[in-house]
């Protein structure tokens, strides 16, 4: 009978330790693989929308986004945490700003289709994550 309280105490300590480590997770916006993946998808989408000769690989993009969600789940983030991150308008604006800044750094000039096409073709040729999402 004395073993039960000891086992119960050990289980409680283990559960508390696990719960403590889960609550110590960084915000999902700080998980580089997820954050950068979303930025790359946004960049590819922007290029595909602004360059008439380049298209997004839609299924590849959907599968890639699903892999980012799976990665977050593997790290212990709940569906509620993932949904909250995806639906955070301030975070959407922040990521969009990062993506547009990166596109500008690569040579895109807002409103100049030729620059979108040139950057898109360059990304495809270099087989970057952005280029991998385009055709």
mmCIF file of N, CA and C in Angstrom:
data_model
loop_
_atom_site.group_PDB
_atom_site.id
_atom_site.type_symbol
_atom_site.label_atom_id
_atom_site.label_comp_id
_atom_site.label_asym_id
_atom_site.label_seq_id
_atom_site.Cartn_x
_atom_site.Cartn_y
_atom_site.Cartn_z
ATOM 1 N N UNK A 1 0.812 -1.183 0.000
ATOM 2 C CA UNK A 1 0.000 0.000 0.000
ATOM 3 C C UNK A 1 0.864 1.260 0.000
ATOM 4 N N UNK A 2 2.053 1.206 0.545
ATOM 5 C CA UNK A 2 2.916 2.381 0.545
ATOM 6 C C UNK A 2 3.482 2.667 -0.842
ATOM 7 N N UNK A 3 3.500 1.659 -1.720
ATOM 8 C CA UNK A 3 4.013 1.890 -3.068
ATOM 9 C C UNK A 3 3.073 2.765 -3.884
ATOM 10 N N UNK A 4 1.771 2.665 -3.653
ATOM 11 C CA UNK A 4 0.813 3.437 -4.442
ATOM 12 C C UNK A 4 1.041 4.937 -4.286
ATOM 13 N N UNK A 5 1.112 5.477 -3.051
ATOM 14 C CA UNK A 5 1.358 6.907 -2.928
ATOM 15 C C UNK A 5 2.690 7.318 -3.563
ATOM 16 N N UNK A 6 3.705 6.478 -3.454
ATOM 17 C CA UNK A 6 4.997 6.811 -4.059
ATOM 18 C C UNK A 6 4.872 6.861 -5.580
ATOM 19 N N UNK A 7 4.164 5.891 -6.168
ATOM 20 C CA UNK A 7 3.952 5.881 -7.624
ATOM 21 C C UNK A 7 3.098 7.067 -8.046
ATOM 22 N N UNK A 8 2.064 7.349 -7.259
ATOM 23 C CA UNK A 8 1.203 8.481 -7.571
ATOM 24 C C UNK A 8 1.999 9.783 -7.513
ATOM 25 N N UNK A 9 2.847 9.912 -6.503
ATOM 26 C CA UNK A 9 3.673 11.103 -6.377
ATOM 27 C C UNK A 9 4.649 11.218 -7.550
ATOM 28 N N UNK A 10 5.245 10.094 -7.940
ATOM 29 C CA UNK A 10 6.168 10.097 -9.078
ATOM 30 C C UNK A 10 5.444 10.486 -10.360
ATOM 31 N N UNK A 11 4.234 9.948 -10.545
ATOM 32 C CA UNK A 11 3.446 10.287 -11.734
ATOM 33 C C UNK A 11 3.081 11.761 -11.729
ATOM 34 N N UNK A 12 2.693 12.286 -10.586
ATOM 35 C CA UNK A 12 2.341 13.691 -10.476
ATOM 36 C C UNK A 12 3.542 14.581 -10.796
ATOM 37 N N UNK A 13 4.693 14.221 -10.279
ATOM 38 C CA UNK A 13 5.911 14.983 -10.563
ATOM 39 C C UNK A 13 6.215 14.948 -12.063
ATOM 40 N N UNK A 14 6.085 13.776 -12.683
ATOM 41 C CA UNK A 14 6.351 13.646 -14.115
ATOM 42 C C UNK A 14 5.372 14.479 -14.933
ATOM 43 N N UNK A 15 4.085 14.419 -14.590
ATOM 44 C CA UNK A 15 3.064 15.192 -15.315
ATOM 45 C C UNK A 15 3.313 16.679 -15.146
ATOM 46 N N UNK A 16 3.660 17.092 -13.940
ATOM 47 C CA UNK A 16 3.951 18.499 -13.684
ATOM 48 C C UNK A 16 5.164 18.953 -14.493
ATOM 49 N N UNK A 17 6.182 18.113 -14.573
ATOM 50 C CA UNK A 17 7.377 18.461 -15.351
ATOM 51 C C UNK A 17 7.038 18.590 -16.821
ATOM 52 N N UNK A 18 6.231 17.666 -17.340
ATOM 53 C CA UNK A 18 5.835 17.731 -18.749
ATOM 54 C C UNK A 18 5.008 18.974 -19.001
ATOM 55 N N UNK A 19 4.037 19.235 -18.143
ATOM 56 C CA UNK A 19 3.190 20.412 -18.310
ATOM 57 C C UNK A 19 4.025 21.687 -18.233
ATOM 58 N N UNK A 20 4.999 21.702 -17.330
ATOM 59 C CA UNK A 20 5.871 22.870 -17.217
ATOM 60 C C UNK A 20 6.698 23.081 -18.459
ATOM 61 N N UNK A 21 7.192 21.997 -19.058
ATOM 62 C CA UNK A 21 7.998 22.147 -20.268
ATOM 63 C C UNK A 21 7.145 22.579 -21.438
ATOM 64 N N UNK A 22 5.877 22.141 -21.492
ATOM 65 C CA UNK A 22 4.998 22.559 -22.575
ATOM 66 C C UNK A 22 4.641 24.028 -22.447
ATOM 67 N N UNK A 23 4.432 24.487 -21.237
ATOM 68 C CA UNK A 23 4.074 25.886 -21.053
ATOM 69 C C UNK A 23 5.280 26.792 -21.298
ATOM 70 N N UNK A 24 6.472 26.235 -21.308
ATOM 71 C CA UNK A 24 7.676 27.023 -21.537
ATOM 72 C C UNK A 24 8.019 27.133 -23.022
ATOM 73 N N UNK A 25 7.118 26.650 -23.872
ATOM 74 C CA UNK A 25 7.368 26.734 -25.312
ATOM 75 C C UNK A 25 7.480 28.195 -25.735
ATOM 76 N N UNK A 26 8.319 28.459 -26.694
ATOM 77 C CA UNK A 26 8.338 29.821 -27.230
ATOM 78 C C UNK A 26 7.054 30.060 -28.023
ATOM 79 N N UNK A 27 6.683 31.301 -28.212
ATOM 80 C CA UNK A 27 5.518 31.569 -29.060
ATOM 81 C C UNK A 27 5.758 30.946 -30.447
ATOM 82 N N UNK A 28 4.714 30.498 -31.083
ATOM 83 C CA UNK A 28 4.844 29.839 -32.384
ATOM 84 C C UNK A 28 5.500 30.762 -33.408
ATOM 85 N N UNK A 29 5.317 32.063 -33.266
ATOM 86 C CA UNK A 29 5.947 33.009 -34.194
ATOM 87 C C UNK A 29 7.472 32.977 -34.103
ATOM 88 N N UNK A 30 8.002 32.407 -33.017
ATOM 89 C CA UNK A 30 9.446 32.313 -32.846
ATOM 90 C C UNK A 30 10.020 30.969 -33.281
ATOM 91 N N UNK A 31 9.173 30.093 -33.817
ATOM 92 C CA UNK A 31 9.645 28.807 -34.333
ATOM 93 C C UNK A 31 10.082 29.066 -35.780
ATOM 94 N N UNK A 32 11.393 29.102 -35.990
ATOM 95 C CA UNK A 32 11.951 29.551 -37.259
ATOM 96 C C UNK A 32 11.423 28.776 -38.464
ATOM 97 N N UNK A 33 11.368 27.457 -38.378
ATOM 98 C CA UNK A 33 10.933 26.653 -39.523
ATOM 99 C C UNK A 33 9.507 27.012 -39.937
ATOM 100 N N UNK A 34 8.638 27.207 -38.975
ATOM 101 C CA UNK A 34 7.243 27.555 -39.268
ATOM 102 C C UNK A 34 7.171 28.977 -39.821
ATOM 103 N N UNK A 35 7.766 29.908 -39.112
ATOM 104 C CA UNK A 35 7.725 31.318 -39.520
ATOM 105 C C UNK A 35 8.310 31.509 -40.908
ATOM 106 N N UNK A 36 9.512 30.980 -41.142
ATOM 107 C CA UNK A 36 10.155 31.158 -42.442
ATOM 108 C C UNK A 36 9.386 30.454 -43.552
ATOM 109 N N UNK A 37 8.812 29.295 -43.241
ATOM 110 C CA UNK A 37 8.016 28.584 -44.233
ATOM 111 C C UNK A 37 6.822 29.400 -44.695
ATOM 112 N N UNK A 38 6.141 30.027 -43.744
ATOM 113 C CA UNK A 38 4.992 30.861 -44.089
ATOM 114 C C UNK A 38 5.441 32.065 -44.920
ATOM 115 N N UNK A 39 6.561 32.642 -44.574
ATOM 116 C CA UNK A 39 7.096 33.774 -45.344
ATOM 117 C C UNK A 39 7.405 33.335 -46.768
ATOM 118 N N UNK A 40 8.026 32.183 -46.937
ATOM 119 C CA UNK A 40 8.363 31.695 -48.283
ATOM 120 C C UNK A 40 7.115 31.438 -49.119
ATOM 121 N N UNK A 41 6.087 30.885 -48.506
ATOM 122 C CA UNK A 41 4.829 30.669 -49.227
ATOM 123 C C UNK A 41 4.248 32.015 -49.658
ATOM 124 N N UNK A 42 4.282 32.987 -48.776
ATOM 125 C CA UNK A 42 3.783 34.319 -49.118
ATOM 126 C C UNK A 42 4.560 34.953 -50.256
ATOM 127 N N UNK A 43 5.869 34.782 -50.241
ATOM 128 C CA UNK A 43 6.697 35.335 -51.316
ATOM 129 C C UNK A 43 6.349 34.677 -52.651
ATOM 130 N N UNK A 44 6.222 33.361 -52.639
ATOM 131 C CA UNK A 44 5.889 32.641 -53.869
ATOM 132 C C UNK A 44 4.515 33.067 -54.378
ATOM 133 N N UNK A 45 3.573 33.199 -53.475
ATOM 134 C CA UNK A 45 2.225 33.617 -53.865
ATOM 135 C C UNK A 45 2.259 35.001 -54.502
ATOM 136 N N UNK A 46 2.974 35.924 -53.878
ATOM 137 C CA UNK A 46 3.075 37.295 -54.400
ATOM 138 C C UNK A 46 3.671 37.298 -55.805
ATOM 139 N N UNK A 47 4.719 36.537 -56.007
ATOM 140 C CA UNK A 47 5.334 36.454 -57.338
ATOM 141 C C UNK A 47 4.340 35.882 -58.347
ATOM 142 N N UNK A 48 3.645 34.812 -57.972
ATOM 143 C CA UNK A 48 2.704 34.187 -58.900
ATOM 144 C C UNK A 48 1.524 35.101 -59.234
ATOM 145 N N UNK A 49 1.164 35.981 -58.326
ATOM 146 C CA UNK A 49 0.064 36.913 -58.568
ATOM 147 C C UNK A 49 0.481 38.098 -59.435
ATOM 148 N N UNK A 50 1.763 38.468 -59.379
ATOM 149 C CA UNK A 50 2.216 39.683 -60.060
ATOM 150 C C UNK A 50 2.965 39.416 -61.361
ATOM 151 N N UNK A 51 3.321 38.159 -61.611
ATOM 152 C CA UNK A 51 4.010 37.798 -62.855
ATOM 153 C C UNK A 51 3.099 36.865 -63.641
ATOM 154 N N UNK A 52 2.688 37.308 -64.810
ATOM 155 C CA UNK A 52 1.714 36.542 -65.599
ATOM 156 C C UNK A 52 2.274 35.249 -66.187
ATOM 157 N N UNK A 53 3.591 35.091 -66.191
ATOM 158 C CA UNK A 53 4.184 33.888 -66.786
ATOM 159 C C UNK A 53 4.626 32.850 -65.752
ATOM 160 N N UNK A 54 4.429 33.139 -64.484
ATOM 161 C CA UNK A 54 4.819 32.209 -63.415
ATOM 162 C C UNK A 54 3.579 31.853 -62.607
ATOM 163 N N UNK A 55 3.448 30.591 -62.308
ATOM 164 C CA UNK A 55 2.306 30.093 -61.529
ATOM 165 C C UNK A 55 2.787 29.466 -60.221
ATOM 166 N N UNK A 56 1.904 29.506 -59.246
ATOM 167 C CA UNK A 56 2.172 28.826 -57.972
ATOM 168 C C UNK A 56 1.904 27.341 -58.142
ATOM 169 N N UNK A 57 2.690 26.535 -57.484
ATOM 170 C CA UNK A 57 2.432 25.095 -57.413
ATOM 171 C C UNK A 57 1.494 24.900 -56.222
ATOM 172 N N UNK A 58 0.204 24.995 -56.498
ATOM 173 C CA UNK A 58 -0.809 25.040 -55.447
ATOM 174 C C UNK A 58 -0.763 23.831 -54.530
ATOM 175 N N UNK A 59 -0.782 22.638 -55.085
ATOM 176 C CA UNK A 59 -0.777 21.434 -54.245
ATOM 177 C C UNK A 59 0.506 21.316 -53.447
ATOM 178 N N UNK A 60 1.606 21.683 -54.065
ATOM 179 C CA UNK A 60 2.882 21.652 -53.346
ATOM 180 C C UNK A 60 2.836 22.635 -52.176
ATOM 181 N N UNK A 61 2.272 23.803 -52.419
ATOM 182 C CA UNK A 61 2.154 24.800 -51.364
ATOM 183 C C UNK A 61 1.263 24.339 -50.227
ATOM 184 N N UNK A 62 0.124 23.729 -50.576
ATOM 185 C CA UNK A 62 -0.786 23.220 -49.546
ATOM 186 C C UNK A 62 -0.101 22.126 -48.729
ATOM 187 N N UNK A 63 0.572 21.212 -49.408
ATOM 188 C CA UNK A 63 1.281 20.145 -48.700
ATOM 189 C C UNK A 63 2.390 20.705 -47.813
ATOM 190 N N UNK A 64 3.076 21.711 -48.296
ATOM 191 C CA UNK A 64 4.145 22.328 -47.513
ATOM 192 C C UNK A 64 3.575 22.985 -46.252
ATOM 193 N N UNK A 65 2.470 23.724 -46.408
ATOM 194 C CA UNK A 65 1.841 24.343 -45.236
ATOM 195 C C UNK A 65 1.368 23.284 -44.246
ATOM 196 N N UNK A 66 0.846 22.173 -44.761
ATOM 197 C CA UNK A 66 0.424 21.086 -43.875
ATOM 198 C C UNK A 66 1.626 20.512 -43.128
ATOM 199 N N UNK A 67 2.779 20.441 -43.800
ATOM 200 C CA UNK A 67 3.977 19.927 -43.123
ATOM 201 C C UNK A 67 4.428 20.878 -42.014
ATOM 202 N N UNK A 68 4.217 22.176 -42.209
ATOM 203 C CA UNK A 68 4.548 23.144 -41.155
ATOM 204 C C UNK A 68 3.628 22.956 -39.953
ATOM 205 N N UNK A 69 2.346 22.710 -40.227
ATOM 206 C CA UNK A 69 1.398 22.453 -39.137
ATOM 207 C C UNK A 69 1.787 21.178 -38.395
ATOM 208 N N UNK A 70 2.140 20.146 -39.134
ATOM 209 C CA UNK A 70 2.552 18.886 -38.504
ATOM 210 C C UNK A 70 3.796 19.084 -37.652
ATOM 211 N N UNK A 71 4.721 19.891 -38.142
ATOM 212 C CA UNK A 71 5.935 20.181 -37.377
ATOM 213 C C UNK A 71 5.578 20.870 -36.055
ATOM 214 N N UNK A 72 4.671 21.844 -36.121
ATOM 215 C CA UNK A 72 4.250 22.539 -34.897
ATOM 216 C C UNK A 72 3.589 21.563 -33.931
ATOM 217 N N UNK A 73 2.763 20.671 -34.459
ATOM 218 C CA UNK A 73 2.119 19.667 -33.604
ATOM 219 C C UNK A 73 3.169 18.747 -32.976
ATOM 220 N N UNK A 74 4.166 18.354 -33.764
ATOM 221 C CA UNK A 74 5.234 17.499 -33.235
ATOM 222 C C UNK A 74 6.005 18.185 -32.111
ATOM 223 N N UNK A 75 6.063 19.505 -32.166
ATOM 224 C CA UNK A 75 6.742 20.265 -31.114
ATOM 225 C C UNK A 75 5.863 20.441 -29.883
ATOM 226 N N UNK A 76 4.617 19.989 -29.975
ATOM 227 C CA UNK A 76 3.724 20.049 -28.834
ATOM 228 C C UNK A 76 2.705 21.175 -28.848
ATOM 229 N N UNK A 77 2.626 21.923 -29.937
ATOM 230 C CA UNK A 77 1.638 22.996 -30.011
ATOM 231 C C UNK A 77 0.267 22.389 -30.289
ATOM 232 N N UNK A 78 -0.742 22.907 -29.628
ATOM 233 C CA UNK A 78 -2.106 22.403 -29.798
ATOM 234 C C UNK A 78 -2.738 23.011 -31.044
ATOM 235 N N UNK A 79 -3.830 22.403 -31.481
ATOM 236 C CA UNK A 79 -4.574 22.960 -32.615
ATOM 237 C C UNK A 79 -5.030 24.382 -32.293
ATOM 238 N N UNK A 80 -5.437 24.617 -31.054
ATOM 239 C CA UNK A 80 -5.883 25.956 -30.648
ATOM 240 C C UNK A 80 -4.740 26.971 -30.760
ATOM 241 N N UNK A 81 -3.530 26.576 -30.348
ATOM 242 C CA UNK A 81 -2.376 27.480 -30.452
ATOM 243 C C UNK A 81 -2.032 27.751 -31.913
ATOM 244 N N UNK A 82 -2.092 26.720 -32.731
ATOM 245 C CA UNK A 82 -1.787 26.875 -34.161
ATOM 246 C C UNK A 82 -2.828 27.769 -34.816
ATOM 247 N N UNK A 83 -4.098 27.525 -34.531
ATOM 248 C CA UNK A 83 -5.174 28.352 -35.100
ATOM 249 C C UNK A 83 -5.038 29.807 -34.661
ATOM 250 N N UNK A 84 -4.704 30.022 -33.398
ATOM 251 C CA UNK A 84 -4.536 31.389 -32.895
ATOM 252 C C UNK A 84 -3.412 32.098 -33.650
ATOM 253 N N UNK A 85 -2.332 31.386 -33.921
ATOM 254 C CA UNK A 85 -1.213 31.969 -34.665
ATOM 255 C C UNK A 85 -1.630 32.290 -36.098
ATOM 256 N N UNK A 86 -2.291 31.359 -36.741
ATOM 257 C CA UNK A 86 -2.706 31.543 -38.138
ATOM 258 C C UNK A 86 -3.703 32.694 -38.272
ATOM 259 N N UNK A 87 -4.555 32.885 -37.272
ATOM 260 C CA UNK A 87 -5.609 33.898 -37.342
ATOM 261 C C UNK A 87 -5.230 35.239 -36.720
ATOM 262 N N UNK A 88 -3.991 35.399 -36.292
ATOM 263 C CA UNK A 88 -3.535 36.640 -35.665
ATOM 264 C C UNK A 88 -3.234 37.677 -36.756
ATOM 265 N N UNK A 89 -4.099 38.673 -36.870
ATOM 266 C CA UNK A 89 -3.949 39.674 -37.929
ATOM 267 C C UNK A 89 -2.674 40.493 -37.805
ATOM 268 N N UNK A 90 -2.260 40.791 -36.584
ATOM 269 C CA UNK A 90 -1.012 41.536 -36.398
ATOM 270 C C UNK A 90 0.176 40.712 -36.903
ATOM 271 N N UNK A 91 0.147 39.414 -36.625
ATOM 272 C CA UNK A 91 1.225 38.543 -37.080
ATOM 273 C C UNK A 91 1.202 38.401 -38.603
ATOM 274 N N UNK A 92 0.013 38.327 -39.184
ATOM 275 C CA UNK A 92 -0.100 38.285 -40.651
ATOM 276 C C UNK A 92 0.555 39.518 -41.261
ATOM 277 N N UNK A 93 0.239 40.687 -40.693
ATOM 278 C CA UNK A 93 0.826 41.934 -41.196
ATOM 279 C C UNK A 93 2.342 41.931 -41.046
ATOM 280 N N UNK A 94 2.817 41.431 -39.912
ATOM 281 C CA UNK A 94 4.265 41.385 -39.666
ATOM 282 C C UNK A 94 4.957 40.484 -40.679
ATOM 283 N N UNK A 95 4.407 39.290 -40.903
ATOM 284 C CA UNK A 95 5.009 38.348 -41.852
ATOM 285 C C UNK A 95 4.939 38.878 -43.276
ATOM 286 N N UNK A 96 3.841 39.525 -43.616
ATOM 287 C CA UNK A 96 3.712 40.122 -44.946
ATOM 288 C C UNK A 96 4.780 41.196 -45.145
ATOM 289 N N UNK A 97 5.015 41.987 -44.125
ATOM 290 C CA UNK A 97 6.057 43.012 -44.214
ATOM 291 C C UNK A 97 7.436 42.400 -44.406
ATOM 292 N N UNK A 98 7.716 41.314 -43.688
ATOM 293 C CA UNK A 98 9.000 40.629 -43.847
ATOM 294 C C UNK A 98 9.125 40.078 -45.269
ATOM 295 N N UNK A 99 8.057 39.439 -45.758
ATOM 296 C CA UNK A 99 8.083 38.853 -47.105
ATOM 297 C C UNK A 99 8.299 39.932 -48.163
ATOM 298 N N UNK A 100 7.578 41.025 -48.042
ATOM 299 C CA UNK A 100 7.730 42.108 -49.035
ATOM 300 C C UNK A 100 9.119 42.741 -48.957
ATOM 301 N N UNK A 101 9.652 42.852 -47.753
ATOM 302 C CA UNK A 101 11.006 43.374 -47.608
ATOM 303 C C UNK A 101 12.027 42.461 -48.264
ATOM 304 N N UNK A 102 11.838 41.160 -48.083
ATOM 305 C CA UNK A 102 12.747 40.190 -48.707
ATOM 306 C C UNK A 102 12.623 40.231 -50.228
ATOM 307 N N UNK A 103 11.406 40.369 -50.729
ATOM 308 C CA UNK A 103 11.215 40.479 -52.181
ATOM 309 C C UNK A 103 11.893 41.739 -52.723
ATOM 310 N N UNK A 104 11.784 42.831 -52.004
ATOM 311 C CA UNK A 104 12.445 44.070 -52.422
ATOM 312 C C UNK A 104 13.964 43.891 -52.406
ATOM 313 N N UNK A 105 14.463 43.218 -51.384
ATOM 314 C CA UNK A 105 15.906 42.963 -51.307
ATOM 315 C C UNK A 105 16.377 42.128 -52.493
ATOM 316 N N UNK A 106 15.513 41.245 -52.978
ATOM 317 C CA UNK A 106 15.860 40.403 -54.130
ATOM 318 C C UNK A 106 15.734 41.143 -55.459
ATOM 319 N N UNK A 107 15.157 42.353 -55.429
ATOM 320 C CA UNK A 107 15.092 43.160 -56.646
ATOM 321 C C UNK A 107 13.704 43.476 -57.162
ATOM 322 N N UNK A 108 12.686 43.094 -56.445
ATOM 323 C CA UNK A 108 11.324 43.384 -56.897
ATOM 324 C C UNK A 108 10.990 44.844 -56.625
ATOM 325 N N UNK A 109 10.401 45.458 -57.631
ATOM 326 C CA UNK A 109 9.911 46.824 -57.517
ATOM 327 C C UNK A 109 8.386 46.749 -57.623
ATOM 328 N N UNK A 110 7.701 47.213 -56.602
ATOM 329 C CA UNK A 110 6.237 47.170 -56.566
ATOM 330 C C UNK A 110 5.663 47.787 -57.839
ATOM 331 N N UNK A 111 4.783 47.041 -58.487
ATOM 332 C CA UNK A 111 4.128 47.520 -59.705
ATOM 333 C C UNK A 111 4.887 47.232 -60.994
ATOM 334 N N UNK A 112 6.087 46.691 -60.906
ATOM 335 C CA UNK A 112 6.898 46.393 -62.092
ATOM 336 C C UNK A 112 6.914 44.883 -62.318
ATOM 337 N N UNK A 113 6.022 44.402 -63.191
ATOM 338 C CA UNK A 113 5.870 42.968 -63.415
ATOM 339 C C UNK A 113 7.184 42.299 -63.803
ATOM 340 N N UNK A 114 7.988 42.972 -64.602
ATOM 341 C CA UNK A 114 9.247 42.370 -65.061
ATOM 342 C C UNK A 114 10.145 41.987 -63.884
ATOM 343 N N UNK A 115 10.135 42.789 -62.821
ATOM 344 C CA UNK A 115 10.989 42.459 -61.678
ATOM 345 C C UNK A 115 10.463 41.237 -60.929
ATOM 346 N N UNK A 116 9.148 41.106 -60.848
ATOM 347 C CA UNK A 116 8.558 39.914 -60.220
ATOM 348 C C UNK A 116 8.945 38.664 -61.015
ATOM 349 N N UNK A 117 8.851 38.771 -62.337
ATOM 350 C CA UNK A 117 9.173 37.634 -63.198
ATOM 351 C C UNK A 117 10.661 37.280 -63.103
ATOM 352 N N UNK A 118 11.512 38.294 -63.096
ATOM 353 C CA UNK A 118 12.957 38.039 -63.022
ATOM 354 C C UNK A 118 13.322 37.363 -61.697
ATOM 355 N N UNK A 119 12.783 37.863 -60.615
ATOM 356 C CA UNK A 119 13.071 37.265 -59.305
ATOM 357 C C UNK A 119 12.484 35.860 -59.243
ATOM 358 N N UNK A 120 11.286 35.679 -59.745
ATOM 359 C CA UNK A 120 10.666 34.359 -59.751
ATOM 360 C C UNK A 120 11.485 33.354 -60.538
ATOM 361 N N UNK A 121 11.915 33.729 -61.736
ATOM 362 C CA UNK A 121 12.743 32.818 -62.552
ATOM 363 C C UNK A 121 14.068 32.516 -61.855
ATOM 364 N N UNK A 122 14.641 33.520 -61.216
ATOM 365 C CA UNK A 122 15.892 33.330 -60.482
ATOM 366 C C UNK A 122 15.702 32.361 -59.317
ATOM 367 N N UNK A 123 14.606 32.487 -58.605
ATOM 368 C CA UNK A 123 14.318 31.597 -57.477
ATOM 369 C C UNK A 123 14.069 30.168 -57.963
ATOM 370 N N UNK A 124 13.391 30.035 -59.087
ATOM 371 C CA UNK A 124 13.147 28.710 -59.661
ATOM 372 C C UNK A 124 14.473 28.076 -60.070
ATOM 373 N N UNK A 125 15.311 28.844 -60.755
ATOM 374 C CA UNK A 125 16.605 28.326 -61.228
ATOM 375 C C UNK A 125 17.505 27.910 -60.064
ATOM 376 N N UNK A 126 17.453 28.658 -58.976
ATOM 377 C CA UNK A 126 18.294 28.356 -57.815
ATOM 378 C C UNK A 126 17.667 27.274 -56.932
ATOM 379 N N UNK A 127 16.456 26.868 -57.258
ATOM 380 C CA UNK A 127 15.722 25.852 -56.488
ATOM 381 C C UNK A 127 15.643 26.209 -55.001
ATOM 382 N N UNK A 128 15.368 27.494 -54.742
ATOM 383 C CA UNK A 128 15.156 27.930 -53.361
ATOM 384 C C UNK A 128 13.781 27.441 -52.920
ATOM 385 N N UNK A 129 13.453 27.606 -51.653
ATOM 386 C CA UNK A 129 12.123 27.221 -51.168
ATOM 387 C C UNK A 129 11.058 27.995 -51.938
ATOM 388 N N UNK A 130 11.290 29.277 -52.174
ATOM 389 C CA UNK A 130 10.333 30.076 -52.946
ATOM 390 C C UNK A 130 10.224 29.529 -54.366
ATOM 391 N N UNK A 131 11.355 29.278 -55.003
ATOM 392 C CA UNK A 131 11.358 28.743 -56.364
ATOM 393 C C UNK A 131 10.711 27.366 -56.453
ATOM 394 N N UNK A 132 10.875 26.563 -55.425
ATOM 395 C CA UNK A 132 10.290 25.219 -55.373
ATOM 396 C C UNK A 132 8.760 25.286 -55.370
ATOM 397 N N UNK A 133 8.222 26.406 -54.898
ATOM 398 C CA UNK A 133 6.779 26.599 -54.833
ATOM 399 C C UNK A 133 6.214 27.230 -56.103
ATOM 400 N N UNK A 134 7.070 27.463 -57.087
ATOM 401 C CA UNK A 134 6.660 28.121 -58.341
ATOM 402 C C UNK A 134 6.938 27.234 -59.550
ATOM 403 N N UNK A 135 6.288 27.584 -60.661
ATOM 404 C CA UNK A 135 6.592 26.937 -61.942
ATOM 405 C C UNK A 135 6.394 27.910 -63.073
#
